[in-house]
């Protein structure tokens, strides 16, 4: 079994909880490490196994991720799959010194966003994926290299993004040694038609290997987009507890697609998640208490699943 | 052209705004008639043409619908298509005395809900549709008779509901003289798989005639369910401004699927709505001011559609 099949099996779906990373990126509240560990452990008790738990970014500019080491240790204590954003050489250096199980690189779909966000060209971003994958092969063969294509459904700087261009970059990342590629609707431009079409073509590029869909609910399309992705071959979905995350380009906007609602969606579509919704609700309460200045979203947590009818397909 | 084709053309989609009816049914705030007329007029200015504007229910028990006559006159002044709930003989008597353009009858998918909600059997409910349609034929041939199948995707009293049973009732309503039938996910049990499957079969039963899908966002599936409905032949969608509506069986739950978000969804899927989202936002503000004690939902109104990219498919 290959490294990637052991972590993200192609024959079932995996939900990645990104609240502790993307959910904190532009958050107003910065929860204490202890609260974050409680949140992680509570979600683990609910059956969640895949977490983005932080970022290897400068602690000066991103103090909410200064405890990434403690978060990795917390994940290891419970044998959880931990992932962290690894955006540059310094971040990679830090990552290899830890037990982090997955390094998340980002390649922007547009040159404009790549330069503005990471001060490097898309070509250089793919080269960084190549360097990290090579070092991984040499030093830490168990670690996963994940390459996320940001702005894959439209860019707040460049506007329209052609599917061909996204698929070309996804292919380049795989060729550079990434184990898995993600398609990110970073600013929530997509509708289900675009998501379905790009995922169907992505299934071809990945040739049986899983790929990730990373959705933002900025315009309320998150769950519909996830359904379209599942209908068209996506088997790994990013979501955040309570839909934490916001959008840097739309103040007050809703954030990542809501984890709880995605669990319900997947189960109604016949994809078993192994996640218990009641326990997840208690994790949500921990996060809400730890982040009093941030908005939580979603609907499932209010009503709960139907009590008297079959809702798992 | 038949009566129904003139109102709900089969070759395009129609969004029905039900906020002034279903949105007020269990609302805490009861907006004044003037505010409701402003709301109606503002949405008309945005391009909305189809409204449920009230209910022919006893004003004693439902004071929020006591002004149904004034609402019908308001709709007529702007040549809008008005519909109102017509649940019994007394309601029908009242309806025929007005200029209401569409009478909305309800047939429950389950015997249990039919008896509990309307104190009559499903057979008697279909017979009421037949009586109303007959009187319409004789006295008011321009009026539309709409029969909504409540609890079509699961019932808070009876649990699971078989698709076969829903289709049998839909067929019975059409045979009884209804011009159009609706499938209502009254308590928000459905996911997109169930909605897609039932809508695909419903397209067969309706044989080219349009049918309505009425969705509640109780568990966050509303937009995904609307996408599945559109993908499987539904061409008329109910939604309420700001997702007003709640759920009588889940206090605090989200309500009808959000009108603004459905406009965005439809446009991204290539279905032109003719509705202007900026103007709709001003209508939402009128409703929010008139209903200070109720929760408004949705995401599109926060971020607005993308400014620099094509979002209409």
CSV table of C-alpha atoms in Angstrom, one decimal, chain B residues 20-21 33 36-37 52-57 59 62-75 82-86 91 94-95 98-100 102:
chain,number,residue,atom,x,y,z
B,20,UNK,CA,-44.5,36.6,3.5
B,21,UNK,CA,-46.4,33.3,4.1
B,33,UNK,CA,-49.1,45.6,6.6
B,36,UNK,CA,-45.0,43.9,4.2
B,37,UNK,CA,-46.2,45.9,1.2
B,52,UNK,CA,-46.9,33.6,-1.4
B,53,UNK,CA,-48.4,36.6,0.3
B,54,UNK,CA,-50.5,35.1,3.1
B,55,UNK,CA,-52.9,32.5,4.1
B,56,UNK,CA,-56.7,32.1,4.3
B,57,UNK,CA,-56.5,30.9,7.9
B,59,UNK,CA,-57.4,35.7,11.7
B,62,UNK,CA,-53.1,33.6,12.8
B,63,UNK,CA,-53.3,37.4,13.1
B,64,UNK,CA,-50.2,37.8,10.9
B,65,UNK,CA,-52.4,36.8,7.9
B,66,UNK,CA,-55.5,38.9,8.8
B,67,UNK,CA,-54.4,41.4,6.1
B,68,UNK,CA,-54.3,38.9,3.3
B,69,UNK,CA,-56.8,41.0,1.4
B,70,UNK,CA,-54.6,44.1,1.5
B,71,UNK,CA,-51.6,42.0,0.4
B,72,UNK,CA,-53.5,40.7,-2.6
B,73,UNK,CA,-54.5,44.2,-3.6
B,74,UNK,CA,-50.9,45.3,-3.2
B,75,UNK,CA,-49.7,42.4,-5.4
B,82,UNK,CA,-50.0,36.2,-5.7
B,83,UNK,CA,-50.5,32.9,-4.0
B,84,UNK,CA,-52.0,32.1,-0.6
B,85,UNK,CA,-52.5,29.0,1.5
B,86,UNK,CA,-56.0,27.6,1.2
B,91,UNK,CA,-60.4,29.3,3.2
B,94,UNK,CA,-62.6,33.4,1.2
B,95,UNK,CA,-60.1,32.9,-1.7
B,98,UNK,CA,-60.6,37.8,-3.8
B,99,UNK,CA,-58.3,38.4,-6.8
B,100,UNK,CA,-55.8,35.9,-5.5
B,102,UNK,CA,-53.1,31.0,-6.9
